[in-house]
Amino acid sequence: MTETLADEYPEAAPYIQQAVDKHGENWVLEHYYEELYPLARLMAMPEKDELPFYDEDEHNTMAEDERVEMYEAWSEYRENLRTGTKPGE
């Protein structure tokens, strides 16, 4: 992890580094929005393209509206599981 990222995101950097150590950089990039970025509710998190190992030629990011749509779909899915209903019921 670069000093800049650790300086800019002191709370988030250890979580990102732990994920890199455990799973590798490619896993972190592939699962960033699902596994790490939700921590933004608790602390400042870098955007995926701010990660030092992000390469825009090899990886993509999600726009904020795409992330919101994904998180809303997850929320609806969890609510359906909790209530035992199907979408639209």
mmCIF file of N, CA and C in Angstrom:
data_model
loop_
_atom_site.group_PDB
_atom_site.id
_atom_site.type_symbol
_atom_site.label_atom_id
_atom_site.label_comp_id
_atom_site.label_asym_id
_atom_site.label_seq_id
_atom_site.Cartn_x
_atom_site.Cartn_y
_atom_site.Cartn_z
ATOM 1 N N MET A 1 0.853 -1.165 0.000
ATOM 2 C CA MET A 1 0.000 0.000 0.000
ATOM 3 C C MET A 1 0.902 1.232 0.000
ATOM 4 N N THR A 2 0.575 2.172 -0.825
ATOM 5 C CA THR A 2 1.426 3.357 -0.895
ATOM 6 C C THR A 2 1.183 4.256 0.301
ATOM 7 N N GLU A 3 2.187 5.049 0.611
ATOM 8 C CA GLU A 3 2.064 5.995 1.722
ATOM 9 C C GLU A 3 0.943 6.989 1.456
ATOM 10 N N THR A 4 0.779 7.400 0.203
ATOM 11 C CA THR A 4 -0.253 8.372 -0.132
ATOM 12 C C THR A 4 -1.636 7.842 0.225
ATOM 13 N N LEU A 5 -1.925 6.611 -0.136
ATOM 14 C CA LEU A 5 -3.230 6.033 0.180
ATOM 15 C C LEU A 5 -3.405 5.914 1.688
ATOM 16 N N ALA A 6 -2.385 5.478 2.377
ATOM 17 C CA ALA A 6 -2.452 5.360 3.835
ATOM 18 C C ALA A 6 -2.600 6.730 4.486
ATOM 19 N N ASP A 7 -1.978 7.745 3.912
ATOM 20 C CA ASP A 7 -2.111 9.101 4.448
ATOM 21 C C ASP A 7 -3.495 9.670 4.184
ATOM 22 N N GLU A 8 -4.014 9.428 2.982
ATOM 23 C CA GLU A 8 -5.310 9.973 2.604
ATOM 24 C C GLU A 8 -6.476 9.222 3.246
ATOM 25 N N TYR A 9 -6.322 7.931 3.421
ATOM 26 C CA TYR A 9 -7.389 7.082 3.964
ATOM 27 C C TYR A 9 -6.830 6.222 5.095
ATOM 28 N N PRO A 10 -6.473 6.836 6.217
ATOM 29 C CA PRO A 10 -5.811 6.080 7.291
ATOM 30 C C PRO A 10 -6.668 4.967 7.890
ATOM 31 N N GLU A 11 -7.985 5.139 7.911
ATOM 32 C CA GLU A 11 -8.841 4.081 8.461
ATOM 33 C C GLU A 11 -9.028 2.944 7.465
ATOM 34 N N ALA A 12 -9.148 3.267 6.200
ATOM 35 C CA ALA A 12 -9.451 2.269 5.175
ATOM 36 C C ALA A 12 -8.237 1.468 4.731
ATOM 37 N N ALA A 13 -7.075 2.081 4.732
ATOM 38 C CA ALA A 13 -5.872 1.428 4.201
ATOM 39 C C ALA A 13 -5.594 0.062 4.828
ATOM 40 N N PRO A 14 -5.725 -0.103 6.154
ATOM 41 C CA PRO A 14 -5.467 -1.438 6.722
ATOM 42 C C PRO A 14 -6.438 -2.512 6.216
ATOM 43 N N TYR A 15 -7.702 -2.146 6.009
ATOM 44 C CA TYR A 15 -8.677 -3.116 5.500
ATOM 45 C C TYR A 15 -8.342 -3.514 4.063
ATOM 46 N N ILE A 16 -7.952 -2.526 3.270
ATOM 47 C CA ILE A 16 -7.582 -2.809 1.886
ATOM 48 C C ILE A 16 -6.331 -3.674 1.851
ATOM 49 N N GLN A 17 -5.350 -3.334 2.659
ATOM 50 C CA GLN A 17 -4.106 -4.109 2.695
ATOM 51 C C GLN A 17 -4.359 -5.538 3.165
ATOM 52 N N GLN A 18 -5.225 -5.692 4.153
ATOM 53 C CA GLN A 18 -5.559 -7.027 4.652
ATOM 54 C C GLN A 18 -6.208 -7.859 3.545
ATOM 55 N N ALA A 19 -7.105 -7.253 2.777
ATOM 56 C CA ALA A 19 -7.750 -7.968 1.675
ATOM 57 C C ALA A 19 -6.738 -8.331 0.595
ATOM 58 N N VAL A 20 -5.813 -7.428 0.309
ATOM 59 C CA VAL A 20 -4.765 -7.716 -0.681
ATOM 60 C C VAL A 20 -3.892 -8.863 -0.195
ATOM 61 N N ASP A 21 -3.498 -8.824 1.072
ATOM 62 C CA ASP A 21 -2.651 -9.885 1.622
ATOM 63 C C ASP A 21 -3.354 -11.239 1.597
ATOM 64 N N LYS A 22 -4.638 -11.238 1.884
ATOM 65 C CA LYS A 22 -5.384 -12.493 1.965
ATOM 66 C C LYS A 22 -5.783 -13.034 0.588
ATOM 67 N N HIS A 23 -6.212 -12.139 -0.306
ATOM 68 C CA HIS A 23 -6.793 -12.583 -1.573
ATOM 69 C C HIS A 23 -6.016 -12.165 -2.820
ATOM 70 N N GLY A 24 -5.212 -11.127 -2.721
ATOM 71 C CA GLY A 24 -4.479 -10.620 -3.884
ATOM 72 C C GLY A 24 -5.134 -9.391 -4.494
ATOM 73 N N GLU A 25 -4.348 -8.662 -5.251
ATOM 74 C CA GLU A 25 -4.816 -7.406 -5.841
ATOM 75 C C GLU A 25 -5.963 -7.612 -6.819
ATOM 76 N N ASN A 26 -5.899 -8.648 -7.649
ATOM 77 C CA ASN A 26 -6.965 -8.875 -8.630
ATOM 78 C C ASN A 26 -8.299 -9.143 -7.951
ATOM 79 N N TRP A 27 -8.282 -9.913 -6.866
ATOM 80 C CA TRP A 27 -9.521 -10.189 -6.137
ATOM 81 C C TRP A 27 -10.093 -8.892 -5.582
ATOM 82 N N VAL A 28 -9.238 -8.066 -5.000
ATOM 83 C CA VAL A 28 -9.699 -6.792 -4.434
ATOM 84 C C VAL A 28 -10.352 -5.951 -5.518
ATOM 85 N N LEU A 29 -9.726 -5.865 -6.679
ATOM 86 C CA LEU A 29 -10.299 -5.068 -7.760
ATOM 87 C C LEU A 29 -11.612 -5.662 -8.259
ATOM 88 N N GLU A 30 -11.681 -6.972 -8.334
ATOM 89 C CA GLU A 30 -12.890 -7.632 -8.829
ATOM 90 C C GLU A 30 -14.052 -7.514 -7.845
ATOM 91 N N HIS A 31 -13.772 -7.543 -6.551
ATOM 92 C CA HIS A 31 -14.818 -7.551 -5.530
ATOM 93 C C HIS A 31 -14.897 -6.255 -4.723
ATOM 94 N N TYR A 32 -14.264 -5.201 -5.209
ATOM 95 C CA TYR A 32 -14.153 -3.968 -4.426
ATOM 96 C C TYR A 32 -15.511 -3.409 -4.018
ATOM 97 N N TYR A 33 -16.435 -3.259 -4.969
ATOM 98 C CA TYR A 33 -17.723 -2.637 -4.656
ATOM 99 C C TYR A 33 -18.595 -3.520 -3.772
ATOM 100 N N GLU A 34 -18.416 -4.830 -3.857
ATOM 101 C CA GLU A 34 -19.228 -5.733 -3.053
ATOM 102 C C GLU A 34 -18.670 -5.929 -1.649
ATOM 103 N N GLU A 35 -17.357 -6.007 -1.523
ATOM 104 C CA GLU A 35 -16.743 -6.402 -0.255
ATOM 105 C C GLU A 35 -16.134 -5.258 0.551
ATOM 106 N N LEU A 36 -15.534 -4.283 -0.100
ATOM 107 C CA LEU A 36 -14.812 -3.244 0.635
ATOM 108 C C LEU A 36 -15.501 -1.882 0.610
ATOM 109 N N TYR A 37 -15.993 -1.475 -0.537
ATOM 110 C CA TYR A 37 -16.552 -0.131 -0.652
ATOM 111 C C TYR A 37 -17.731 0.129 0.287
ATOM 112 N N PRO A 38 -18.529 -0.873 0.653
ATOM 113 C CA PRO A 38 -19.598 -0.605 1.627
ATOM 114 C C PRO A 38 -19.089 -0.057 2.961
ATOM 115 N N LEU A 39 -17.807 -0.216 3.265
ATOM 116 C CA LEU A 39 -17.244 0.380 4.479
ATOM 117 C C LEU A 39 -17.322 1.903 4.443
ATOM 118 N N ALA A 40 -17.630 2.472 3.286
ATOM 119 C CA ALA A 40 -17.752 3.926 3.165
ATOM 120 C C ALA A 40 -18.865 4.469 4.058
ATOM 121 N N ARG A 41 -19.758 3.617 4.519
ATOM 122 C CA ARG A 41 -20.783 4.055 5.474
ATOM 123 C C ARG A 41 -20.162 4.374 6.829
ATOM 124 N N LEU A 42 -18.989 3.808 7.093
ATOM 125 C CA LEU A 42 -18.333 3.971 8.387
ATOM 126 C C LEU A 42 -17.082 4.833 8.342
ATOM 127 N N MET A 43 -16.446 4.892 7.179
ATOM 128 C CA MET A 43 -15.167 5.606 7.076
ATOM 129 C C MET A 43 -14.967 6.066 5.638
ATOM 130 N N ALA A 44 -14.035 6.960 5.454
ATOM 131 C CA ALA A 44 -13.703 7.413 4.103
ATOM 132 C C ALA A 44 -13.014 6.281 3.349
ATOM 133 N N MET A 45 -13.531 5.977 2.174
ATOM 134 C CA MET A 45 -12.962 4.918 1.335
ATOM 135 C C MET A 45 -12.548 5.515 -0.002
ATOM 136 N N PRO A 46 -11.418 5.074 -0.532
ATOM 137 C CA PRO A 46 -11.015 5.571 -1.850
ATOM 138 C C PRO A 46 -11.918 4.992 -2.931
ATOM 139 N N GLU A 47 -12.028 5.710 -4.019
ATOM 140 C CA GLU A 47 -12.690 5.147 -5.185
ATOM 141 C C GLU A 47 -11.786 4.045 -5.728
ATOM 142 N N LYS A 48 -12.368 3.124 -6.441
ATOM 143 C CA LYS A 48 -11.603 1.992 -6.968
ATOM 144 C C LYS A 48 -10.425 2.463 -7.822
ATOM 145 N N ASP A 49 -10.633 3.509 -8.612
ATOM 146 C CA ASP A 49 -9.554 3.973 -9.485
ATOM 147 C C ASP A 49 -8.451 4.724 -8.743
ATOM 148 N N GLU A 50 -8.615 4.935 -7.438
ATOM 149 C CA GLU A 50 -7.567 5.541 -6.619
ATOM 150 C C GLU A 50 -6.614 4.502 -6.025
ATOM 151 N N LEU A 51 -6.964 3.235 -6.122
ATOM 152 C CA LEU A 51 -6.103 2.188 -5.578
ATOM 153 C C LEU A 51 -4.803 2.145 -6.370
ATOM 154 N N PRO A 52 -3.675 1.974 -5.698
ATOM 155 C CA PRO A 52 -2.384 2.044 -6.393
ATOM 156 C C PRO A 52 -2.173 0.954 -7.435
ATOM 157 N N PHE A 53 -2.883 -0.143 -7.335
ATOM 158 C CA PHE A 53 -2.711 -1.242 -8.283
ATOM 159 C C PHE A 53 -3.814 -1.272 -9.337
ATOM 160 N N TYR A 54 -4.652 -0.239 -9.379
ATOM 161 C CA TYR A 54 -5.700 -0.131 -10.393
ATOM 162 C C TYR A 54 -5.076 0.290 -11.722
ATOM 163 N N ASP A 55 -5.443 -0.390 -12.790
ATOM 164 C CA ASP A 55 -4.976 -0.055 -14.135
ATOM 165 C C ASP A 55 -6.206 0.117 -15.014
ATOM 166 N N GLU A 56 -6.441 1.337 -15.469
ATOM 167 C CA GLU A 56 -7.665 1.606 -16.222
ATOM 168 C C GLU A 56 -7.740 0.836 -17.537
ATOM 169 N N ASP A 57 -6.602 0.376 -18.052
ATOM 170 C CA ASP A 57 -6.617 -0.424 -19.278
ATOM 171 C C ASP A 57 -7.092 -1.853 -19.022
ATOM 172 N N GLU A 58 -6.963 -2.320 -17.787
ATOM 173 C CA GLU A 58 -7.320 -3.701 -17.460
ATOM 174 C C GLU A 58 -8.587 -3.824 -16.621
ATOM 175 N N HIS A 59 -8.970 -2.775 -15.910
ATOM 176 C CA HIS A 59 -10.088 -2.854 -14.971
ATOM 177 C C HIS A 59 -11.109 -1.762 -15.264
ATOM 178 N N ASN A 60 -12.302 -1.934 -14.740
ATOM 179 C CA ASN A 60 -13.327 -0.911 -14.905
ATOM 180 C C ASN A 60 -13.879 -0.513 -13.545
ATOM 181 N N THR A 61 -14.563 0.603 -13.529
ATOM 182 C CA THR A 61 -15.191 1.082 -12.308
ATOM 183 C C THR A 61 -16.682 1.215 -12.560
ATOM 184 N N MET A 62 -17.425 1.446 -11.506
ATOM 185 C CA MET A 62 -18.859 1.679 -11.624
ATOM 186 C C MET A 62 -19.124 3.147 -11.324
ATOM 187 N N ALA A 63 -20.017 3.739 -12.096
ATOM 188 C CA ALA A 63 -20.445 5.103 -11.812
ATOM 189 C C ALA A 63 -21.281 5.081 -10.541
ATOM 190 N N GLU A 64 -21.416 6.226 -9.912
ATOM 191 C CA GLU A 64 -22.157 6.280 -8.652
ATOM 192 C C GLU A 64 -23.588 5.790 -8.827
ATOM 193 N N ASP A 65 -24.257 6.165 -9.922
ATOM 194 C CA ASP A 65 -25.634 5.719 -10.121
ATOM 195 C C ASP A 65 -25.709 4.204 -10.310
ATOM 196 N N GLU A 66 -24.687 3.600 -10.905
ATOM 197 C CA GLU A 66 -24.642 2.141 -11.039
ATOM 198 C C GLU A 66 -24.477 1.472 -9.675
ATOM 199 N N ARG A 67 -23.624 2.057 -8.830
ATOM 200 C CA ARG A 67 -23.436 1.510 -7.482
ATOM 201 C C ARG A 67 -24.721 1.620 -6.679
ATOM 202 N N VAL A 68 -25.395 2.760 -6.764
ATOM 203 C CA VAL A 68 -26.651 2.947 -6.036
ATOM 204 C C VAL A 68 -27.665 1.905 -6.483
ATOM 205 N N GLU A 69 -27.770 1.697 -7.785
ATOM 206 C CA GLU A 69 -28.705 0.701 -8.310
ATOM 207 C C GLU A 69 -28.370 -0.698 -7.796
ATOM 208 N N MET A 70 -27.085 -1.048 -7.771
ATOM 209 C CA MET A 70 -26.662 -2.360 -7.288
ATOM 210 C C MET A 70 -27.002 -2.524 -5.807
ATOM 211 N N TYR A 71 -26.680 -1.505 -4.992
ATOM 212 C CA TYR A 71 -26.940 -1.598 -3.559
ATOM 213 C C TYR A 71 -28.442 -1.627 -3.266
ATOM 214 N N GLU A 72 -29.246 -0.902 -4.042
ATOM 215 C CA GLU A 72 -30.700 -0.954 -3.861
ATOM 216 C C GLU A 72 -31.238 -2.339 -4.206
ATOM 217 N N ALA A 73 -30.711 -2.948 -5.251
ATOM 218 C CA ALA A 73 -31.137 -4.302 -5.625
ATOM 219 C C ALA A 73 -30.778 -5.292 -4.526
ATOM 220 N N TRP A 74 -29.582 -5.156 -3.938
ATOM 221 C CA TRP A 74 -29.196 -6.025 -2.821
ATOM 222 C C TRP A 74 -30.136 -5.833 -1.644
ATOM 223 N N SER A 75 -30.481 -4.600 -1.368
ATOM 224 C CA SER A 75 -31.373 -4.306 -0.249
ATOM 225 C C SER A 75 -32.738 -4.957 -0.473
ATOM 226 N N GLU A 76 -33.255 -4.823 -1.683
ATOM 227 C CA GLU A 76 -34.545 -5.442 -2.004
ATOM 228 C C GLU A 76 -34.452 -6.965 -1.896
ATOM 229 N N TYR A 77 -33.362 -7.532 -2.366
ATOM 230 C CA TYR A 77 -33.149 -8.975 -2.292
ATOM 231 C C TYR A 77 -33.127 -9.447 -0.839
ATOM 232 N N ARG A 78 -32.372 -8.741 0.007
ATOM 233 C CA ARG A 78 -32.310 -9.120 1.426
ATOM 234 C C ARG A 78 -33.677 -8.988 2.094
ATOM 235 N N GLU A 79 -34.422 -7.958 1.734
ATOM 236 C CA GLU A 79 -35.758 -7.777 2.301
ATOM 237 C C GLU A 79 -36.670 -8.918 1.862
ATOM 238 N N ASN A 80 -36.575 -9.330 0.612
ATOM 239 C CA ASN A 80 -37.376 -10.458 0.133
ATOM 240 C C ASN A 80 -37.005 -11.742 0.868
ATOM 241 N N LEU A 81 -35.720 -11.950 1.126
ATOM 242 C CA LEU A 81 -35.302 -13.120 1.894
ATOM 243 C C LEU A 81 -35.845 -13.061 3.318
ATOM 244 N N ARG A 82 -35.772 -11.873 3.908
ATOM 245 C CA ARG A 82 -36.218 -11.703 5.290
ATOM 246 C C ARG A 82 -37.717 -11.960 5.426
ATOM 247 N N THR A 83 -38.489 -11.466 4.471
ATOM 248 C CA THR A 83 -39.943 -11.580 4.571
ATOM 249 C C THR A 83 -40.492 -12.831 3.895
ATOM 250 N N GLY A 84 -39.658 -13.518 3.126
ATOM 251 C CA GLY A 84 -40.119 -14.717 2.433
ATOM 252 C C GLY A 84 -41.023 -14.414 1.260
ATOM 253 N N THR A 85 -40.907 -13.218 0.700
ATOM 254 C CA THR A 85 -41.736 -12.844 -0.443
ATOM 255 C C THR A 85 -40.899 -12.828 -1.708
ATOM 256 N N LYS A 86 -41.611 -12.790 -2.826
ATOM 257 C CA LYS A 86 -40.951 -12.688 -4.120
ATOM 258 C C LYS A 86 -41.081 -11.248 -4.607
ATOM 259 N N PRO A 87 -40.190 -10.821 -5.489
ATOM 260 C CA PRO A 87 -40.295 -9.452 -6.004
ATOM 261 C C PRO A 87 -41.678 -9.185 -6.581
ATOM 262 N N GLY A 88 -42.224 -8.049 -6.253
ATOM 263 C CA GLY A 88 -43.528 -7.664 -6.768
ATOM 264 C C GLY A 88 -44.706 -8.142 -5.942
ATOM 265 N N GLU A 89 -44.475 -8.912 -4.894
ATOM 266 C CA GLU A 89 -45.594 -9.390 -4.059
ATOM 267 C C GLU A 89 -45.970 -8.349 -3.039
#
